mmCIF file of C-alpha atoms and ligand atoms in Angstrom:
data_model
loop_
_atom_site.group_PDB
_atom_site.id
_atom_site.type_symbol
_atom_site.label_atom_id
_atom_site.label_comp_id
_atom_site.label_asym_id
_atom_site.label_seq_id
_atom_site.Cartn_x
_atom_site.Cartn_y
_atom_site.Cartn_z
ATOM 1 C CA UNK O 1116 31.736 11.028 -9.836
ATOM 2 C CA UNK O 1117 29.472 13.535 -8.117
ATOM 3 C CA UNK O 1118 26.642 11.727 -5.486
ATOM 4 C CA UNK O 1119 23.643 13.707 -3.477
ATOM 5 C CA UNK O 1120 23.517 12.937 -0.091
ATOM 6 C CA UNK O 1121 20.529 14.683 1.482
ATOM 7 C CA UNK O 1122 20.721 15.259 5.258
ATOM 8 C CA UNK O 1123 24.255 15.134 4.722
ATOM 9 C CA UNK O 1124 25.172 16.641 8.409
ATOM 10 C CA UNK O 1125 23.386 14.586 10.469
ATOM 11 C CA UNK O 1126 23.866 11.555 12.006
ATOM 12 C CA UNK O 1127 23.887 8.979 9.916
ATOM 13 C CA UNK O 1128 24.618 11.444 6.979
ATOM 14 C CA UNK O 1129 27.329 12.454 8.560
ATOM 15 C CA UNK O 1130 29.281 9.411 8.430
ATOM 16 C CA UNK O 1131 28.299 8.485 4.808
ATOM 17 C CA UNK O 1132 29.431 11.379 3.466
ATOM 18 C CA UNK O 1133 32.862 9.978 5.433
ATOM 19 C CA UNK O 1134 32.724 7.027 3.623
ATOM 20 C CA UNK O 1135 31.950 7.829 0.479
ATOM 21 C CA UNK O 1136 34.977 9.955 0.401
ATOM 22 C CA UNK O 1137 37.088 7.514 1.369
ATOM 23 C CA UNK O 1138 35.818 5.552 -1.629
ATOM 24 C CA UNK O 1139 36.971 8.504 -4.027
ATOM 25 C CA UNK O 1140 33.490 9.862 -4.896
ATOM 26 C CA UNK O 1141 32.313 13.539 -4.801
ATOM 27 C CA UNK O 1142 30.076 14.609 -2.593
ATOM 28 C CA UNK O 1143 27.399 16.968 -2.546
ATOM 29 C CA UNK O 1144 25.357 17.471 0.846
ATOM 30 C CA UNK O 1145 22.441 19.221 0.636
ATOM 31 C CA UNK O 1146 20.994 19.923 4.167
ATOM 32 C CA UNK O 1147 18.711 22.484 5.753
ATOM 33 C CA UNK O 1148 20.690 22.705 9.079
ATOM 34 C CA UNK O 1149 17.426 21.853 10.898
ATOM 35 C CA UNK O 1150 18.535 18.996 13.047
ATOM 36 C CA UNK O 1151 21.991 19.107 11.925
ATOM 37 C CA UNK O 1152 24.761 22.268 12.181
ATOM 38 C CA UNK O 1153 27.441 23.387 9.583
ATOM 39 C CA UNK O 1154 30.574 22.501 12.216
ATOM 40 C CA UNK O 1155 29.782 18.630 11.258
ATOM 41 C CA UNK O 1156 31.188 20.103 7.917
ATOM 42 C CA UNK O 1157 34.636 20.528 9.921
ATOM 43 C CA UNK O 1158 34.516 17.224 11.457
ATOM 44 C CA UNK O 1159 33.970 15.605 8.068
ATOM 45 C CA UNK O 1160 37.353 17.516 6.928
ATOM 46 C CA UNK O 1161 39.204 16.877 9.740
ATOM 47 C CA UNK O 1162 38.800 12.685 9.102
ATOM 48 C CA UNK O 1163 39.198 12.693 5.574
ATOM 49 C CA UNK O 1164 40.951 16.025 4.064
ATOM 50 C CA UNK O 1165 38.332 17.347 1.967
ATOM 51 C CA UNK O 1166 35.496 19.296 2.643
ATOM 52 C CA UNK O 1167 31.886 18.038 0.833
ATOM 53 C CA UNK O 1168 30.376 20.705 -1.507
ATOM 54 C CA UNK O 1169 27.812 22.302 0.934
ATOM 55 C CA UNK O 1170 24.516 23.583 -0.144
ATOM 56 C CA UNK O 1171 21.971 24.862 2.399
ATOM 57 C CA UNK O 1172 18.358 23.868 0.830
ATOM 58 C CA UNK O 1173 15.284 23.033 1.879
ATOM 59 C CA UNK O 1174 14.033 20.525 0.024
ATOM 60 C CA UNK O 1175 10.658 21.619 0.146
ATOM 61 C CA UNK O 1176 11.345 24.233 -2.211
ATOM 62 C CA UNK O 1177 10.671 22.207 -5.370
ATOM 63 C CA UNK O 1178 12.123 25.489 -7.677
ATOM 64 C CA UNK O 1179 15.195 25.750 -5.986
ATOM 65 C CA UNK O 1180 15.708 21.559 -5.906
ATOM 66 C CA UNK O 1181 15.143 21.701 -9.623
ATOM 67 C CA UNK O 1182 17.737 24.449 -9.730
ATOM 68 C CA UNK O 1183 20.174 22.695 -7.598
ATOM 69 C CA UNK O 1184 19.747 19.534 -10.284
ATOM 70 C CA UNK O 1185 20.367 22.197 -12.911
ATOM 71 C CA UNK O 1186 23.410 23.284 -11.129
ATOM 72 C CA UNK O 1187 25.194 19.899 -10.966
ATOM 73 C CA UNK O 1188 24.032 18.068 -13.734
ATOM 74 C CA UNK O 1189 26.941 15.664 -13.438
ATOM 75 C CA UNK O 1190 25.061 13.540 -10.077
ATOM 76 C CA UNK O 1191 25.504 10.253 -10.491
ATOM 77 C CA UNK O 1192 23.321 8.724 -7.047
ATOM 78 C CA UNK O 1193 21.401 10.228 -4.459
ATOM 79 C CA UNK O 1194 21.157 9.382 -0.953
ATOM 80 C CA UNK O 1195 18.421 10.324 0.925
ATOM 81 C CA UNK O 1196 18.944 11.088 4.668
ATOM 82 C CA UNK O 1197 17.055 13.776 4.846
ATOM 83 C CA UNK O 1198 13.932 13.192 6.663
ATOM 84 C CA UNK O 1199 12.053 14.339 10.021
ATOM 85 C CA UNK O 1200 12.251 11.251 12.493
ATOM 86 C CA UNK O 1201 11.092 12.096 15.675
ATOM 87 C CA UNK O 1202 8.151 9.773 16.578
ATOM 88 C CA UNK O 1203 5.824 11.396 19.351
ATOM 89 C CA UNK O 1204 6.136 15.121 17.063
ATOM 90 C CA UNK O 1205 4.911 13.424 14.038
ATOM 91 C CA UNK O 1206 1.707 12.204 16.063
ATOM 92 C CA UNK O 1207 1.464 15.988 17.034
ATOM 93 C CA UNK O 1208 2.137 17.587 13.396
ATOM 94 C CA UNK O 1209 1.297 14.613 10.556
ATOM 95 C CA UNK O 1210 1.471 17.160 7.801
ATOM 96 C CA UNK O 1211 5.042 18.139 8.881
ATOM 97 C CA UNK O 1212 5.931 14.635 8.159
ATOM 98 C CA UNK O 1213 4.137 14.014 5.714
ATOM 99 C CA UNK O 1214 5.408 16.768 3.763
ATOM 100 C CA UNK O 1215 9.280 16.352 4.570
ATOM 101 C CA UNK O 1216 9.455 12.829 4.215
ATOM 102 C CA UNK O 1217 7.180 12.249 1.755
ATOM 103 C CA UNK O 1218 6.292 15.292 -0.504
ATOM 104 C CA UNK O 1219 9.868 15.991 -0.288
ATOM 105 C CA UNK O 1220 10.795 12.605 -1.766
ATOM 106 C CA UNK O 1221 8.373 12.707 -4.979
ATOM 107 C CA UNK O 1222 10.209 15.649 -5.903
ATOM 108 C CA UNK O 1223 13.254 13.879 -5.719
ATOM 109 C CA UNK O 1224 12.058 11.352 -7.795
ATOM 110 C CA UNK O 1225 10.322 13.483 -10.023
ATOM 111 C CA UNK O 1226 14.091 15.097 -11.052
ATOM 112 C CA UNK O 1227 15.829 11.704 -11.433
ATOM 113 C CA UNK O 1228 13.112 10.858 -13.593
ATOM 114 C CA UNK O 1229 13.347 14.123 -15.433
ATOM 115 C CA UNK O 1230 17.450 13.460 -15.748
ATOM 116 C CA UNK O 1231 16.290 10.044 -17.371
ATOM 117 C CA UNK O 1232 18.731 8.556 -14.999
ATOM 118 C CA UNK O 1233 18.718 8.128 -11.185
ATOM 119 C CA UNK O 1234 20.574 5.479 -8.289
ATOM 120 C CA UNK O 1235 18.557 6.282 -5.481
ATOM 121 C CA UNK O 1236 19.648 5.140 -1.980
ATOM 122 C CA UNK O 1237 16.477 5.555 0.441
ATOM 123 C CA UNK O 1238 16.665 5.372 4.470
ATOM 124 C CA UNK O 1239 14.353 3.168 5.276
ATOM 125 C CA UNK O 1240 13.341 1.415 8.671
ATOM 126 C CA UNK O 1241 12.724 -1.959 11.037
ATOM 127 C CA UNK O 1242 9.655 -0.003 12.231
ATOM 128 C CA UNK O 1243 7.876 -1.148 8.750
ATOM 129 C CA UNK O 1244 7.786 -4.494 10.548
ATOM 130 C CA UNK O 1245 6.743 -3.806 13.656
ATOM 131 C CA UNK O 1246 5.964 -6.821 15.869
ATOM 132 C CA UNK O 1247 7.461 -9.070 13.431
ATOM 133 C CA UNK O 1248 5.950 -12.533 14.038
ATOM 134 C CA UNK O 1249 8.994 -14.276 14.423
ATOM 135 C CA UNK O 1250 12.461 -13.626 14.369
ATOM 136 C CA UNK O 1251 15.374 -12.711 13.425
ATOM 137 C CA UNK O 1252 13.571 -10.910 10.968
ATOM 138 C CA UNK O 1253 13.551 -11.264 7.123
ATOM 139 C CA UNK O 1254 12.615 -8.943 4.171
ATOM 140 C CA UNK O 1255 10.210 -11.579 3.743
ATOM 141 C CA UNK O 1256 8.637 -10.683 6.860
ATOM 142 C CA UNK O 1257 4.820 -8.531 6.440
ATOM 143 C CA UNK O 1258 4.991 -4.728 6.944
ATOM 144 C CA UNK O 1259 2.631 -3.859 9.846
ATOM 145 C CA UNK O 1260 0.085 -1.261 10.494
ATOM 146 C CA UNK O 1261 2.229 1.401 11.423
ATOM 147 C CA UNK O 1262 2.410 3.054 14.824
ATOM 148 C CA UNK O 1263 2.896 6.701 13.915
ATOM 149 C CA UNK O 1264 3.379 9.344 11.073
ATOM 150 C CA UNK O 1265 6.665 8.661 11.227
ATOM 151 C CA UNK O 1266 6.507 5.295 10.783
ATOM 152 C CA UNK O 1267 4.114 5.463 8.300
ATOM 153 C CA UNK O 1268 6.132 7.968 5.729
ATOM 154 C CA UNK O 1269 8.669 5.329 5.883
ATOM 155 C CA UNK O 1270 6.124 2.261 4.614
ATOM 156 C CA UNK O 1271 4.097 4.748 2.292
ATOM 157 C CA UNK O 1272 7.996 6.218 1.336
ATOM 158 C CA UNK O 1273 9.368 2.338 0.298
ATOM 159 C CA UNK O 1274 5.951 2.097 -1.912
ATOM 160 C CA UNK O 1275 6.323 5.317 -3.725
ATOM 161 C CA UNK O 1276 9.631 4.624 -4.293
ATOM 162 C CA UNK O 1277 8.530 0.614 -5.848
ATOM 163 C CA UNK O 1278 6.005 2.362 -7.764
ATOM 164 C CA UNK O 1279 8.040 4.682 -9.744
ATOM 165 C CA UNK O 1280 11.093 2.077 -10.319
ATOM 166 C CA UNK O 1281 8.420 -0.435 -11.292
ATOM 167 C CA UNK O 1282 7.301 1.777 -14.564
ATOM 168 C CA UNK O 1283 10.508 4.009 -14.898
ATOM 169 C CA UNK O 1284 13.250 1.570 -15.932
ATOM 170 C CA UNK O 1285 15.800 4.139 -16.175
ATOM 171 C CA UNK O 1286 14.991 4.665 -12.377
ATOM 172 C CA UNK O 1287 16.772 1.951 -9.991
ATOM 173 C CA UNK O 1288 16.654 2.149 -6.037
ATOM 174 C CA UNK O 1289 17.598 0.567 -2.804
ATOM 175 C CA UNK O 1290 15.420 1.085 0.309
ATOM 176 C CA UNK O 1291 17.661 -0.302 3.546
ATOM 177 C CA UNK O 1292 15.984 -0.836 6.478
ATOM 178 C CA UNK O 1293 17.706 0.230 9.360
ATOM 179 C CA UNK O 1294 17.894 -1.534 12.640
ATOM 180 C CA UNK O 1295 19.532 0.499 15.424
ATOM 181 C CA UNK O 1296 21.955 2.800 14.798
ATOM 182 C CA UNK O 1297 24.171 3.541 17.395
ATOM 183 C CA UNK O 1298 27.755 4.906 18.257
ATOM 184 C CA UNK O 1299 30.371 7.537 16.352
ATOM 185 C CA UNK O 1300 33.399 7.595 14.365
ATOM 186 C CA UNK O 1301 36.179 6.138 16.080
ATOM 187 C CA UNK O 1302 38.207 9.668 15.607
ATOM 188 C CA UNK O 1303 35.023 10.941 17.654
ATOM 189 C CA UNK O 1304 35.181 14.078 15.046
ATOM 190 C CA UNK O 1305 31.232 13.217 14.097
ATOM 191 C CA UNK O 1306 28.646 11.533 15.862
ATOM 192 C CA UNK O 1307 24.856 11.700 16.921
ATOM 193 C CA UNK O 1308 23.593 15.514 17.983
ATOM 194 C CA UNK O 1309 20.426 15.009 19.472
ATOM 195 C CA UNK O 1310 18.436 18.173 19.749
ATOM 196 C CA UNK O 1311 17.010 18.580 23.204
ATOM 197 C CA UNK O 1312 16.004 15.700 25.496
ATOM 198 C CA UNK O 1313 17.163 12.194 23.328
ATOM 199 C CA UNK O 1314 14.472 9.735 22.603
ATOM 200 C CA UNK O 1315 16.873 7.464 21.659
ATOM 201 C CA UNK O 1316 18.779 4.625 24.529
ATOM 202 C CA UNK O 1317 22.442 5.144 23.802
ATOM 203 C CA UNK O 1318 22.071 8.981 23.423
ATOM 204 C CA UNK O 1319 19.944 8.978 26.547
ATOM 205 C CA UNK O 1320 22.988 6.820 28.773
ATOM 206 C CA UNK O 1321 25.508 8.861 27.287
ATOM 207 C CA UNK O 1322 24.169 12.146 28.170
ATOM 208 C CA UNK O 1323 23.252 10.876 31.838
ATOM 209 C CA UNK O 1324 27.145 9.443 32.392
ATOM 210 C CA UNK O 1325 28.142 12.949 31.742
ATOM 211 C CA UNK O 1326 26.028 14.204 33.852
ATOM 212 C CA UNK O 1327 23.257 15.904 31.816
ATOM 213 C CA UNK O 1328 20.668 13.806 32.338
ATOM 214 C CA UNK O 1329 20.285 12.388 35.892
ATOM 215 C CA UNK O 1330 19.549 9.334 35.535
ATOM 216 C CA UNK O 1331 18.093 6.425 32.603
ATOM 217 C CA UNK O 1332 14.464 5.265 32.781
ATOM 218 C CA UNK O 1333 14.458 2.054 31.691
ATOM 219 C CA UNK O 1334 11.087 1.456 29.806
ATOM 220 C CA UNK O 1335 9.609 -2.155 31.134
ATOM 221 C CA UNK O 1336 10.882 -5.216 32.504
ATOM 222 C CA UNK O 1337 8.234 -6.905 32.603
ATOM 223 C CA UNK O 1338 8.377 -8.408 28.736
ATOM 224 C CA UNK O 1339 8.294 -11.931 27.922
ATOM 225 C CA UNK O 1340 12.307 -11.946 27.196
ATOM 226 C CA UNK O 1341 14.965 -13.036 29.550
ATOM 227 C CA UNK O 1342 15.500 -10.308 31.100
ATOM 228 C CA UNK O 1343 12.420 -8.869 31.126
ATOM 229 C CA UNK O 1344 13.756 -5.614 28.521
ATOM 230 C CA UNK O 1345 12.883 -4.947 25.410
ATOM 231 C CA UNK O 1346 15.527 -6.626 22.475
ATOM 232 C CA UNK O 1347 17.167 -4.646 19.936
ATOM 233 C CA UNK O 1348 19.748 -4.854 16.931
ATOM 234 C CA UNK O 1349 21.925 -2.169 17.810
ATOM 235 C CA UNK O 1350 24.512 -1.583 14.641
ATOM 236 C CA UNK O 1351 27.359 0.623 14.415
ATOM 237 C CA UNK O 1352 26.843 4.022 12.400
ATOM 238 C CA UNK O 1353 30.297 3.241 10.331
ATOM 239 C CA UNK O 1354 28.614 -0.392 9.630
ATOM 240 C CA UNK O 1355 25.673 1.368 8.508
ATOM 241 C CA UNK O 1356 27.277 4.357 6.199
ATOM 242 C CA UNK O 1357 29.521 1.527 4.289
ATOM 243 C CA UNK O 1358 26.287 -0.473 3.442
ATOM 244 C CA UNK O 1359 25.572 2.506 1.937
ATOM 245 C CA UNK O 1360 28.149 2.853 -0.379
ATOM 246 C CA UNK O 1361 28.171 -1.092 -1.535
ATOM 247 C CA UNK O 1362 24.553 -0.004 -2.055
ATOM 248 C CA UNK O 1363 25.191 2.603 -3.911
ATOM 249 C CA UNK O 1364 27.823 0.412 -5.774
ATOM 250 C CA UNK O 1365 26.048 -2.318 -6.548
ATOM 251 C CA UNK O 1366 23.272 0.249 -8.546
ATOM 252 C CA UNK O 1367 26.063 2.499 -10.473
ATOM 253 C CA UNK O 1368 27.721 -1.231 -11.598
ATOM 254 C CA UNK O 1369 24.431 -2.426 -12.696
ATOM 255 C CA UNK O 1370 25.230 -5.407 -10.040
ATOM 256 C CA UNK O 1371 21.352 -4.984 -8.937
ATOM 257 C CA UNK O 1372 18.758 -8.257 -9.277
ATOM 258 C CA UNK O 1373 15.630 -5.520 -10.267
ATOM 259 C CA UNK O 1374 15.204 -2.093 -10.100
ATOM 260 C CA UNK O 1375 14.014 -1.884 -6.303
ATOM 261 C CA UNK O 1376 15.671 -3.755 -3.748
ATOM 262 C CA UNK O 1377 15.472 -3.884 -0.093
ATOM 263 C CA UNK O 1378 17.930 -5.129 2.328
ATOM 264 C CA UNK O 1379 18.264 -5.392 6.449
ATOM 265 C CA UNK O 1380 20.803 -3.279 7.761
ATOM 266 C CA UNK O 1381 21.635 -4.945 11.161
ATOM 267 C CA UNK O 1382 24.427 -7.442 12.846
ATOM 268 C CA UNK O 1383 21.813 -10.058 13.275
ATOM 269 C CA UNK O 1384 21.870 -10.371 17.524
ATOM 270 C CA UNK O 1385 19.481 -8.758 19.498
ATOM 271 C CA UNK O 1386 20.500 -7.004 22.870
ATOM 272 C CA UNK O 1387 18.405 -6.127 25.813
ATOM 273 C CA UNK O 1388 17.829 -2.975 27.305
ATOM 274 C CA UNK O 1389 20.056 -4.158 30.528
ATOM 275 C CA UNK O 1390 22.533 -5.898 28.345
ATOM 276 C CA UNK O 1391 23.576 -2.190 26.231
ATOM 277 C CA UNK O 1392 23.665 -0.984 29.816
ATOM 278 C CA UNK O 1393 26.117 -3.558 30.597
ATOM 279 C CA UNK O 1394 27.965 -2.832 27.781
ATOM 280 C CA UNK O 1395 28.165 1.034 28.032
ATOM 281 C CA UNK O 1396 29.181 0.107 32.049
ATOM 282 C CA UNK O 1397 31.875 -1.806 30.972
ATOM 283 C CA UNK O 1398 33.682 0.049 28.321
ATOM 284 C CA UNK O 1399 33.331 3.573 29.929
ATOM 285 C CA UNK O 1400 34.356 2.101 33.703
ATOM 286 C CA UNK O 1401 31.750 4.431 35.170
ATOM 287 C CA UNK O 1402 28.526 2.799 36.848
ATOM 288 C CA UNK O 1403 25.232 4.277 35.150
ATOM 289 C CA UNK O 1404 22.177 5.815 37.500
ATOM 290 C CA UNK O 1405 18.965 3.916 36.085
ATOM 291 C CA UNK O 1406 15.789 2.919 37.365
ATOM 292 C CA UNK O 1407 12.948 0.276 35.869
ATOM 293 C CA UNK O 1408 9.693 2.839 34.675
ATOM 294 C CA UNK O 1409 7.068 1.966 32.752
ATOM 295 C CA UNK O 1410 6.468 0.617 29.475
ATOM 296 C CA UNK O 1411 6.633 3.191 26.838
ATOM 297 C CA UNK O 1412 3.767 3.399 24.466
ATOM 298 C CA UNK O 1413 3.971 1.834 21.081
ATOM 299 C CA UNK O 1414 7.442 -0.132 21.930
ATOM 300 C CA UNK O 1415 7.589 -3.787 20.138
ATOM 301 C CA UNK O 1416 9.189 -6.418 22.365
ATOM 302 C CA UNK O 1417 11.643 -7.643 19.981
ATOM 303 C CA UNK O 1418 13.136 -7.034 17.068
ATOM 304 C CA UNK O 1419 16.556 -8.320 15.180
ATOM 305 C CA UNK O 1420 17.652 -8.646 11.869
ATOM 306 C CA UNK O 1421 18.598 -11.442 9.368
ATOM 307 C CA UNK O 1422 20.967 -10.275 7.879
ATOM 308 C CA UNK O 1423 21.485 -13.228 5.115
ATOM 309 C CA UNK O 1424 20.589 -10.840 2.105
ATOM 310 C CA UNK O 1425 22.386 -8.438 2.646
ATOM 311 C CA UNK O 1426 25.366 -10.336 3.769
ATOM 312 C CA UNK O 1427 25.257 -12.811 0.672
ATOM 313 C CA UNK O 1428 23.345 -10.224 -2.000
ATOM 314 C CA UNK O 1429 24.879 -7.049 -0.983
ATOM 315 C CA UNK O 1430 28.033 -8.619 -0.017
ATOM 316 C CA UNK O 1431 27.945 -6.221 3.498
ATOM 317 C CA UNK O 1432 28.491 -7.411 7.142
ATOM 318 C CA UNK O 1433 28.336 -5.515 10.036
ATOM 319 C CA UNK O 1434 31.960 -5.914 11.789
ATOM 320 C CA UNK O 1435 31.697 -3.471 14.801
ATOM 321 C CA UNK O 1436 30.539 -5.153 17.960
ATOM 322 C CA UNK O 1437 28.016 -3.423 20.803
ATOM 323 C CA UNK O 1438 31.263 -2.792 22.916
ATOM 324 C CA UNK O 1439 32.814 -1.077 20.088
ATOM 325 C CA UNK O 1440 29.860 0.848 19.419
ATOM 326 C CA UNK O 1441 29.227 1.779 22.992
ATOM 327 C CA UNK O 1442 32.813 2.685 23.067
ATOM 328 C CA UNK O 1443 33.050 5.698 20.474
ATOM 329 C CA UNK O 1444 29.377 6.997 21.247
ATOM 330 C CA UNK O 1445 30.795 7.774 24.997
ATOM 331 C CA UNK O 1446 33.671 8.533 23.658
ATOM 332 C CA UNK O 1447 31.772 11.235 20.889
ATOM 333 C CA UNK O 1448 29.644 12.306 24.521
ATOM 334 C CA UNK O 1449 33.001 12.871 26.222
ATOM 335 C CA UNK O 1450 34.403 14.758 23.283
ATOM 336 C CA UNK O 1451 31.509 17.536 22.800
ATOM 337 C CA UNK O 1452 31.171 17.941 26.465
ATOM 338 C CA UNK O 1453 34.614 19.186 27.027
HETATM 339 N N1 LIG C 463 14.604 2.834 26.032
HETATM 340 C C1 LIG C 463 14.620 2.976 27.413
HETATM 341 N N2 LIG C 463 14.806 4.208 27.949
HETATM 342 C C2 LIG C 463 14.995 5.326 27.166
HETATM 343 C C3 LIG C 463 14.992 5.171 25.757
HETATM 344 C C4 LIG C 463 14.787 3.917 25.226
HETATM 345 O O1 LIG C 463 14.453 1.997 28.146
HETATM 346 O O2 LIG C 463 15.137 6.429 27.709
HETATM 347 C C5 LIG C 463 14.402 1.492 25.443
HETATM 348 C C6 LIG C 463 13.173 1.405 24.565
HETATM 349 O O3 LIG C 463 12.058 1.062 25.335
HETATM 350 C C7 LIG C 463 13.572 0.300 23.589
HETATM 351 C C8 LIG C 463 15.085 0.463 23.466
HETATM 352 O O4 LIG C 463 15.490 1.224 24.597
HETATM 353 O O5 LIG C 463 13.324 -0.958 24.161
HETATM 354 C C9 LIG C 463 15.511 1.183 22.200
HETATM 355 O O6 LIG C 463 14.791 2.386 22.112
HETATM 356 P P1 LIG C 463 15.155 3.512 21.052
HETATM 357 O O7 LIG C 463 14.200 4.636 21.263
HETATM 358 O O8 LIG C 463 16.611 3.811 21.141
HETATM 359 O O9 LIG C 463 14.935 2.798 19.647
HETATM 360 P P2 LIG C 463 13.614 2.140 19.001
HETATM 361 O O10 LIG C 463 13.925 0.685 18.899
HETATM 362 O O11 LIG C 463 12.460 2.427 19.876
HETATM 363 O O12 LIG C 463 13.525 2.788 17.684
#
């Protein structure tokens, strides 16, 4: 059975593609290489023997998407990585995101619809809840005014998405809503590629360890939780790519309650700032060169997930724990450095 996964290379991507393979399906990535390169393609190979179809696209190019459906009429799901996610450049170009994340996505829609049959898998975010009132944090909870462009494609994306299942039957689709992603493949063949200067923590201590960075600016401690730093769900990439597949699994069985769902995708604890550093400290040995800086702009103080739905509905638990995940991201750092 042939699936779509959009954004196939990248980071996330990357390590769904892995696990759908191991799950027998056939994969199809389509990716435009712009935050992402072909060699991810190798690493892919090297962990599970086969190579994904490749097809370079851009999905902007509604002819050549409608070709590509014409092409390999046999997809069965789609997953939809694909996406521009850096916060501070969508406050700079809106229209960018606007267009990739969201213009891009009705025409994905608009071809499952045509096909008269779609499973659509959508990457979806904690950042619809912002400050979440109280925590951990249910599906329940309100989505919040959001914070940026990017943030915002991601709310207005889950509604589009709602919209069109709610009056196309034929249509059904799971939006997860990521925590924090963090970490690599334990082979350390794949992992997260950040382009330029990471916005992200983990990337961010990784790259100073090794020496690229010089040294971790640690964004507040001055917030009303124990240790003054912000709190976070971080969650293993492999945690997060098999949710995908039991997503995807639960649609193509007809297991689904309705024809839009949303789940959590996090372990349910919430880590500070201090405490990943701990972490990272400990599994790597090496002592990491960090200062306290200011708050950053638009942070929320906490955020962590329940994680009851998805465990009991979706039947999917995070297993990996922060150490492991620290673990294989410096080991991933170690691995592209040398
Ligand atoms: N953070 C930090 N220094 C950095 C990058 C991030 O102190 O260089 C903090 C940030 O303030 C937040 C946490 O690390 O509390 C996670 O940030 P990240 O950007 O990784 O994810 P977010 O939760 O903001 O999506």
């Amino acid at each position: 059975m042939k699936i779509l996964v959009t954004g196939g290379l990248g980071f996330i991507g990357s390590h769904t593609v892995v696990e759908l393979q191991h799950q027998g399906f056939e994969v199809v990535v389509i990716d435009n290489l712009s935050n992402s390169s072909e060699d991810v393609l190798d690493g892919i190979s090297a962990i599970t023997g086969k190579e994904p179809i490749f097809e370079n696209l851009d999905l902007r190019d509604k002819k050549k998407l409608n070709g590509f459906f014409e092409k390999y009429p046999d997809i069965r799901g789609v997953i939809h990585f694909a996406a521009s996610k850096a916060v501070g450049e969508s406050v700079e170009e809106p229209l960018l995101y606007y267009e990739n994340n969201l213009g891009v996505l009705t025409y994905l829609l608009q071809e499952l619809k045509q096909k008269g049959n779609g499973n659509f898998i959508f990457s979806s975010s904690c950042t619809v809840y912002g400050q979440a009132d109280s925590m951990p944090i249910t599906e329940a909870a309100p989505v919040k005014p959001a914070e940026s462009p990017y943030g915002n494609t991601k709310q207005v994306g889950e509604e589009i998405i709602r919209d069109t299942c709610n009056v196309n039957p034929e249509l059904k689709a799971i939006a997860l809503r990521y925590f924090n992603p963090i970490g690599a493949h334990p082979s350390a063949k794949i992992g997260e590629l950040p382009l330029g200067v990471p916005q992200n923590l983990v990337p961010y201590i990784t790259q100073t360890a090794i020496g690229i960075r010089e040294k971790l600016a640690v964004f507040g401690d001055d917030y009303p939780t124990p240790d003054g730093t912000c709190i976070r769900d971080y969650i293993h990439v492999v945690d997060v790519a098999k949710a995908h597949v039991i997503a995807l699994q639960r649609l193509l069985e007809g297991n689904n309650a309705t024809n839009y769902e949303v789940f959590n995708l996090g372990t349910g604890t919430g880590s500070s700032v201090l405490e990943v550093i701990k972490s990272f400290e400990k599994v790597s040995g090496k002592k990491l060169n960090y200062n306290i800086a200011p708050r950053r702009e638009g942070d929320v103080i906490q955020a962590y997930a329940d994680t009851k739905k998805a465990n009991t509905v979706l039947g999917w638990k995070a297993e990996s724990s922060l150490d492991e995940a620290m673990k294989s991201a410096w080991e991933w750092e170690q691995k592209v450095r040398s």
